[in-house]
PDB file of C-alpha atoms in Angstrom:
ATOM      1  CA  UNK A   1      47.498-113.982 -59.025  1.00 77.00           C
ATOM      2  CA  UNK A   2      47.339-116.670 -61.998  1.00 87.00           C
ATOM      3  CA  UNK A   3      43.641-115.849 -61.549  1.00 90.00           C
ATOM      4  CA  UNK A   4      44.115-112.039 -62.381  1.00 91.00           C
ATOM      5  CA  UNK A   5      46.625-112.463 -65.157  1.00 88.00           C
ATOM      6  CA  UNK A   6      43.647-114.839 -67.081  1.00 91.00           C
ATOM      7  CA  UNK A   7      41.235-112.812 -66.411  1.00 93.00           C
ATOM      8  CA  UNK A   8      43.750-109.976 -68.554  1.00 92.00           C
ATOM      9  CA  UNK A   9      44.099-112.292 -71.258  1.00 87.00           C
ATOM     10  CA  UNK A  10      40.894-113.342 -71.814  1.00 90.00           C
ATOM     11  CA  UNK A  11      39.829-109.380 -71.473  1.00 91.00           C
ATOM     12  CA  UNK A  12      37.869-109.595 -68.627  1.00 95.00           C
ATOM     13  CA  UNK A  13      39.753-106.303 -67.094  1.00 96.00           C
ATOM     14  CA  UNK A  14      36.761-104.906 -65.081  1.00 96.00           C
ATOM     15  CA  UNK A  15      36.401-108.017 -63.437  1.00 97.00           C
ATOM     16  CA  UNK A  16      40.302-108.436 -62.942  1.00 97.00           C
ATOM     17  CA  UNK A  17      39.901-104.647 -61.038  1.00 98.00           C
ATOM     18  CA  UNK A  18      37.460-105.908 -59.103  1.00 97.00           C
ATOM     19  CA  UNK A  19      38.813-109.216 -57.705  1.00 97.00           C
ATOM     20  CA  UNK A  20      42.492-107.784 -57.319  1.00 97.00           C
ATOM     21  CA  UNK A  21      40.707-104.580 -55.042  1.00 98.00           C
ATOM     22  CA  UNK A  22      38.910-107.307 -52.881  1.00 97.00           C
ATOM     23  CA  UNK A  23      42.280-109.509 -52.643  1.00 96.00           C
ATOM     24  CA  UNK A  24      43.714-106.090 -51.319  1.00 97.00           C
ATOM     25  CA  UNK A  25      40.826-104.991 -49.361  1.00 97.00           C
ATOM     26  CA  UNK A  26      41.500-108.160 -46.961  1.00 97.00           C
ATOM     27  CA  UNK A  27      45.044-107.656 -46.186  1.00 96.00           C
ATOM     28  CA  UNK A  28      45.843-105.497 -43.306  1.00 95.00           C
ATOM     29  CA  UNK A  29      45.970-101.884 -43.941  1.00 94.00           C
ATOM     30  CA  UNK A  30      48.841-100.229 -45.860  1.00 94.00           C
ATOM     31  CA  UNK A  31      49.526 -97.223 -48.105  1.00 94.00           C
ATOM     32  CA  UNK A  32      48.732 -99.986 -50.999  1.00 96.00           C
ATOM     33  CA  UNK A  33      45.300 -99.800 -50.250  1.00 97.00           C
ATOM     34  CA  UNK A  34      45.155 -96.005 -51.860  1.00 96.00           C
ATOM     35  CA  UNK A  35      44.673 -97.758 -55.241  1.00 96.00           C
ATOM     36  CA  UNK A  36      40.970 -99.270 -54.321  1.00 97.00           C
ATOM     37  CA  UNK A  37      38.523 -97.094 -55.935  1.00 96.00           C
ATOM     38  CA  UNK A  38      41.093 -95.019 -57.939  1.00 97.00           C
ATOM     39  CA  UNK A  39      41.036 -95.131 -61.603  1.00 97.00           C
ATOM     40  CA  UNK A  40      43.105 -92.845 -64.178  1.00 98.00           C
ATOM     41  CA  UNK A  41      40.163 -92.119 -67.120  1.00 98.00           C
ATOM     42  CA  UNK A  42      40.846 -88.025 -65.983  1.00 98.00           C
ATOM     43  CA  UNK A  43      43.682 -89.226 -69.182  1.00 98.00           C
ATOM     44  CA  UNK A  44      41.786 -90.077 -71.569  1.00 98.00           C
ATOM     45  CA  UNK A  45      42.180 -87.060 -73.391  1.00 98.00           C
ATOM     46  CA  UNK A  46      45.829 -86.576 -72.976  1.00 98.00           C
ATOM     47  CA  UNK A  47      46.551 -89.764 -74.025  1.00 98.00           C
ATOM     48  CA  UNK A  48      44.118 -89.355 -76.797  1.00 98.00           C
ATOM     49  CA  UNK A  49      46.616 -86.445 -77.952  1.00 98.00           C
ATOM     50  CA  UNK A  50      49.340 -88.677 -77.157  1.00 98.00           C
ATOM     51  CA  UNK A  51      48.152 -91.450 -79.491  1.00 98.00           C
ATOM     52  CA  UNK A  52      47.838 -88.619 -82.298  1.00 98.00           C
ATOM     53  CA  UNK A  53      51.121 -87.322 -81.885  1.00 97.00           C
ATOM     54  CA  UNK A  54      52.854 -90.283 -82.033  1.00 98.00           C
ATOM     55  CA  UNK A  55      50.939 -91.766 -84.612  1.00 98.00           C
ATOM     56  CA  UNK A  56      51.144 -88.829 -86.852  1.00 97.00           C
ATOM     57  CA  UNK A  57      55.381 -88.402 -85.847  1.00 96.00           C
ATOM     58  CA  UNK A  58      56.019 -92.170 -86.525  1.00 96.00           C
ATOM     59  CA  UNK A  59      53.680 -92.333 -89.844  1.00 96.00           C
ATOM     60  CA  UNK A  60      54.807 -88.679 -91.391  1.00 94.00           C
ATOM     61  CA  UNK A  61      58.521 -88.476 -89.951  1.00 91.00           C
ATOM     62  CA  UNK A  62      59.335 -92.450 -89.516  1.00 91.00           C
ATOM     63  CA  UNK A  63      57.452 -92.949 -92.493  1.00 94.00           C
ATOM     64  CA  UNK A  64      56.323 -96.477 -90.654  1.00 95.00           C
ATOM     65  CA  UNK A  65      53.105 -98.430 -92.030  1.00 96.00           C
ATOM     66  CA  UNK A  66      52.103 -99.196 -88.211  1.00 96.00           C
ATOM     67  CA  UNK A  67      49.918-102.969 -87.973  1.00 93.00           C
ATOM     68  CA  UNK A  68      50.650-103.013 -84.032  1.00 93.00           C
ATOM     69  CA  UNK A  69      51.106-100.692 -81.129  1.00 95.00           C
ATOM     70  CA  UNK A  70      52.637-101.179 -77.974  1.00 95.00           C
ATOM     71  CA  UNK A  71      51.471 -99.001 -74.813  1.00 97.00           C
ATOM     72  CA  UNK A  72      54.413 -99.738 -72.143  1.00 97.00           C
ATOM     73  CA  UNK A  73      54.416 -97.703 -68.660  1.00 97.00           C
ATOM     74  CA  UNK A  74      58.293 -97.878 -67.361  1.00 96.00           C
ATOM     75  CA  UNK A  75      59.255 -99.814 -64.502  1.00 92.00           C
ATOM     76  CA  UNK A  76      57.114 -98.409 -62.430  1.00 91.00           C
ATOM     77  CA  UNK A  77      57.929-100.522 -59.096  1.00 87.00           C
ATOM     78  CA  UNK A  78      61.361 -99.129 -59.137  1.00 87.00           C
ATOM     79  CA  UNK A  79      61.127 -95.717 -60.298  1.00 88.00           C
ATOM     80  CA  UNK A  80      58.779 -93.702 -57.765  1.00 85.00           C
ATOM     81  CA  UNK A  81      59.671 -89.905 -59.487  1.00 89.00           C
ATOM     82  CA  UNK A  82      57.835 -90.021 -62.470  1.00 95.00           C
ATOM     83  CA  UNK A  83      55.287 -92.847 -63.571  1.00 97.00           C
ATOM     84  CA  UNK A  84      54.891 -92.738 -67.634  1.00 98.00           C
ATOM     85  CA  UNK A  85      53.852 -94.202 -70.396  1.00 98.00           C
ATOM     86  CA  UNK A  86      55.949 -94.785 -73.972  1.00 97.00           C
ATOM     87  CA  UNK A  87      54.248 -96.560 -77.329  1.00 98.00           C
ATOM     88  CA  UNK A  88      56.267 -98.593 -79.501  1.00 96.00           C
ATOM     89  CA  UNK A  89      55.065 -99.447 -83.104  1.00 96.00           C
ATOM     90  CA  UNK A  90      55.367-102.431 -84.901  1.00 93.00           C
ATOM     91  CA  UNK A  91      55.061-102.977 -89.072  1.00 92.00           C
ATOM     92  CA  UNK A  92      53.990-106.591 -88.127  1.00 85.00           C
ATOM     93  CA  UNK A  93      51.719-108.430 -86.211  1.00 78.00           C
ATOM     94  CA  UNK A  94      53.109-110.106 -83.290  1.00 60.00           C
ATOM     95  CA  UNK A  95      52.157-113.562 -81.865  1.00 64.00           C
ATOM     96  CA  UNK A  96      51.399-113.190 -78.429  1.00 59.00           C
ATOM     97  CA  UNK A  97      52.784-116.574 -77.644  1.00 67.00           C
ATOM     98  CA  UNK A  98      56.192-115.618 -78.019  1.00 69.00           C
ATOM     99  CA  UNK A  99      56.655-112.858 -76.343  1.00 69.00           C
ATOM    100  CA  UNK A 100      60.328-112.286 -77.878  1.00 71.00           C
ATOM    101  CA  UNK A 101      58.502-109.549 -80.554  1.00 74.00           C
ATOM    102  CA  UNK A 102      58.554-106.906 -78.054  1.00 77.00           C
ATOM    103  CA  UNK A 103      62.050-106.249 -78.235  1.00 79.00           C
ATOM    104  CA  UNK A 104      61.714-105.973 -82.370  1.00 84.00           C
ATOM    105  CA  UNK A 105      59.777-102.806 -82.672  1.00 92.00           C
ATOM    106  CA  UNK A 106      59.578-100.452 -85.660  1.00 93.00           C
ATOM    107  CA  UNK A 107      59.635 -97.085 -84.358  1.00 94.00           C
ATOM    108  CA  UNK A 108      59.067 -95.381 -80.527  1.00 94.00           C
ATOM    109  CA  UNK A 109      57.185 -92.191 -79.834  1.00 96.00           C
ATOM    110  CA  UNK A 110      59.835 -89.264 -79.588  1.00 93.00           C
ATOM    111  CA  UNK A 111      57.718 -88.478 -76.100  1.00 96.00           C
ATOM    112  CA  UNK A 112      56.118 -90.736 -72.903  1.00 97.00           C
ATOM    113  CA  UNK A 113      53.073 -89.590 -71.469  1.00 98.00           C
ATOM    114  CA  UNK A 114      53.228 -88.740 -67.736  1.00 98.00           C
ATOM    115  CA  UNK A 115      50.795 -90.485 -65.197  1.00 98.00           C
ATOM    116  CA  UNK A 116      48.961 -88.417 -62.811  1.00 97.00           C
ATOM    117  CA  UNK A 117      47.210 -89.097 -60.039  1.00 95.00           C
ATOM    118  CA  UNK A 118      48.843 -91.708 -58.161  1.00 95.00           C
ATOM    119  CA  UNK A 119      51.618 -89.757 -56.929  1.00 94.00           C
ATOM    120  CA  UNK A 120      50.430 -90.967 -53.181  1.00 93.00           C
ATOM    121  CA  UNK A 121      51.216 -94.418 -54.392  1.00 93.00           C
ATOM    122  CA  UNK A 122      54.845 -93.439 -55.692  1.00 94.00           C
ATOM    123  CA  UNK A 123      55.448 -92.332 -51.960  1.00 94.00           C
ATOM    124  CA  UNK A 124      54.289 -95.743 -50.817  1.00 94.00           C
ATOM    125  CA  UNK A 125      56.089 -97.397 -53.250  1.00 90.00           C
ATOM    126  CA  UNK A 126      59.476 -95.509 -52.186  1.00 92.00           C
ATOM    127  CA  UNK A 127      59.043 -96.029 -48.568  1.00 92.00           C
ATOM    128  CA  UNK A 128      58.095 -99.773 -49.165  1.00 93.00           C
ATOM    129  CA  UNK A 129      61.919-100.443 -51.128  1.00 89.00           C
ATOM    130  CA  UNK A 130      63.293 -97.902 -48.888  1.00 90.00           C
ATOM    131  CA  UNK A 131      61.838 -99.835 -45.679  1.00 90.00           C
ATOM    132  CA  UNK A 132      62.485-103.477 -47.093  1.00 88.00           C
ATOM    133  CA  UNK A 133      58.855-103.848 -46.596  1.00 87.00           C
ATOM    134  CA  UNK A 134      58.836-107.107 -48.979  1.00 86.00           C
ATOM    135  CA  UNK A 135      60.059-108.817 -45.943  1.00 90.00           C
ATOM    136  CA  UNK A 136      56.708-108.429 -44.618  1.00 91.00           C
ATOM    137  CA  UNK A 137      54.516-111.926 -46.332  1.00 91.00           C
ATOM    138  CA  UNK A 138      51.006-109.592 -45.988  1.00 92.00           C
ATOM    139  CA  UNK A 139      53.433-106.660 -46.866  1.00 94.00           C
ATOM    140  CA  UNK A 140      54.485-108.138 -50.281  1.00 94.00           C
ATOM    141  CA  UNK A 141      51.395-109.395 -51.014  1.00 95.00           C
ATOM    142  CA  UNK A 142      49.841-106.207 -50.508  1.00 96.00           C
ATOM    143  CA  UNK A 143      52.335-104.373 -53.051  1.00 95.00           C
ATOM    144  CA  UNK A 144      51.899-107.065 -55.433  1.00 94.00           C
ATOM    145  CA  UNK A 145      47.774-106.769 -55.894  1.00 96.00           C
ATOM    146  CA  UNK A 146      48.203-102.793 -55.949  1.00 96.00           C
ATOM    147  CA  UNK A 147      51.023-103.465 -59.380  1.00 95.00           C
ATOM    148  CA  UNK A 148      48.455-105.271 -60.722  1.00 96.00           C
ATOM    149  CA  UNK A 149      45.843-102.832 -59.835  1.00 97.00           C
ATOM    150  CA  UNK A 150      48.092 -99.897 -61.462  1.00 97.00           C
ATOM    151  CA  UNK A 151      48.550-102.049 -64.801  1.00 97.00           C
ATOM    152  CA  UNK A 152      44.710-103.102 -64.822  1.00 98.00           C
ATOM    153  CA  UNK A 153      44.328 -99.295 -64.336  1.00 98.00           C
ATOM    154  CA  UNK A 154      46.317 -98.265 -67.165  1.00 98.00           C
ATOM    155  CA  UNK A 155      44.572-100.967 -69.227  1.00 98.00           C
ATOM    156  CA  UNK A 156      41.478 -99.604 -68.597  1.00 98.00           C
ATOM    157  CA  UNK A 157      42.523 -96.547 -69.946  1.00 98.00           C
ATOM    158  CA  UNK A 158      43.961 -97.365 -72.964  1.00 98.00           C
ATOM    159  CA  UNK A 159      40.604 -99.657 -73.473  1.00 98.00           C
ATOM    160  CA  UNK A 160      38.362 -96.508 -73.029  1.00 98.00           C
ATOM    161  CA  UNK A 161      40.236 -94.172 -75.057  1.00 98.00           C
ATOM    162  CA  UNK A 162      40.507 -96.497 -78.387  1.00 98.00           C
ATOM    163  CA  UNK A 163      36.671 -97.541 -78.226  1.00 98.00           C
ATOM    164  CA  UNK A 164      36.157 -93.292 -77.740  1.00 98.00           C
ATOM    165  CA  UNK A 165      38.882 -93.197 -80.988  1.00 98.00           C
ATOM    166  CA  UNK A 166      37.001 -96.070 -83.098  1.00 97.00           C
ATOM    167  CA  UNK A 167      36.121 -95.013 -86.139  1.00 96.00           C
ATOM    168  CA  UNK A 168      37.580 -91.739 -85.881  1.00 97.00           C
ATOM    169  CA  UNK A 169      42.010 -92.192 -85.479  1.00 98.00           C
ATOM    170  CA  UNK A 170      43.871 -94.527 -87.683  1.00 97.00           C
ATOM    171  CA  UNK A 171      45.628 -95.986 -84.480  1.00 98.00           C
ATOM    172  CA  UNK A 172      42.500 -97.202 -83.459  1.00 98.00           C
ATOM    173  CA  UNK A 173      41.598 -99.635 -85.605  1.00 97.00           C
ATOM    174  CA  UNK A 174      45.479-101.663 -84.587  1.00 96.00           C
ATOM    175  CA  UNK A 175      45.963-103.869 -82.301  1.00 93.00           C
ATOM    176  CA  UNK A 176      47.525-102.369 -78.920  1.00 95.00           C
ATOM    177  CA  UNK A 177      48.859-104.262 -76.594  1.00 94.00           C
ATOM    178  CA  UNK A 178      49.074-102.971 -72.916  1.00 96.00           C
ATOM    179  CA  UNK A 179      50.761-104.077 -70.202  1.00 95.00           C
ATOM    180  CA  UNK A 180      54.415-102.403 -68.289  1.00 95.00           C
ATOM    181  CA  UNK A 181      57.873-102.980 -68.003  1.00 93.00           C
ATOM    182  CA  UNK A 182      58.863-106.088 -66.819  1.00 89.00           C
ATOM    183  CA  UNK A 183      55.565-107.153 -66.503  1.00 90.00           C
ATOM    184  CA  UNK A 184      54.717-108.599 -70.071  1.00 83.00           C
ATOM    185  CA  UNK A 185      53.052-111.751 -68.766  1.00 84.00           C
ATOM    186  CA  UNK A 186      50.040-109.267 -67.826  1.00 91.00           C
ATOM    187  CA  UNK A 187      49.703-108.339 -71.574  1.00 91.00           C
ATOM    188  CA  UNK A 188      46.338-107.542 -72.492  1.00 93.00           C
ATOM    189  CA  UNK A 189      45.419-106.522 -75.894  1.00 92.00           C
ATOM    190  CA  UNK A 190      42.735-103.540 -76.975  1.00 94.00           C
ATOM    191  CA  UNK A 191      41.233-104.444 -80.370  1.00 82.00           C
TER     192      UNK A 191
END
């Protein structure tokens, strides 16, 4: 997995998809295995919107001069109901080193974006904590690859949709980092 997470931080995230799918693809079958293939890009334009919103709320109403955005999806591994996404804004640069910044933010969106399309996975992901299926090695290891898969996925997304914003949105030209709750060692940052 120490493979993957370098692979984030250097910004290789296509080829971090592709080696955590074939890690998966080898374990014995599971609900997990839903995730190969399965991207979430069908969000680029709500989250697009999203972006604006907030941007525009936390500018205009916070009255924030944003240098630094953070794109956090909850705790996803625990709560199967609703997968989202919340951004955080920061009126300094952070050093990715110390990862202590995250907890310093400026401002929050007043909304989260909901993530469709892996609702299948929420079910596995209930019936897996339900089940105790992490006392199951190939099990656990299973569940593991398809978090990272979801967080490379929602990298990817937020990587599409501020190169399609370049230019164009003022939060596009910040730094945004990406990465969920709890899982801030996978950090990957969209410049």
């Amino acid at each position: 997995m120490q493979q993957i997470q370098e692979l984030i931080q250097s910004g290789q995230i296509e080829t971090a998809i592709r080696e955590a799918e074939s890690m998966l693809a080898q374990l014995p079958a599971s609900g997990f295995q839903q995730v190969i293939g399965k991207d979430l890009l069908h969000l680029q334009a709500p989250l697009t919107a999203y972006f604006n919103h907030s941007w525009t709320y936390m500018t205009d109403e916070e009255e924030l001069e944003i240098k630094a955005l953070y794109l956090e999806m909850n705790s996803f591994t625990t709560h199967f109901d609703r997968w989202f996404l919340h951004l955080l804004a920061y009126e300094s640069i952070a050093n990715r080193e110390n990862l202590d910044w995250l907890q310093d933010f400026s401002g929050e969106s007043e909304k989260t974006l909901t993530i469709t399309g892996f609702e299948p996975l929420q079910e596995t992901n209930k019936r897996y904590m339900e089940t105790e299926g992490f006392r199951d090695d190939q099990l656990r290891e299973a569940c593991e690859l398809h978090e990272y898969l979801v967080i490379l996925r929602v990298q990817e997304l937020a990587k599409h949709t501020v190169a399609a914003a370049k230019g164009k949105a003022p939060w596009a030209e910040v730094p945004l980092y990406v990465a969920a709750h709890d899982y801030e060692d996978m950090l990957y940052v969209v410049k």
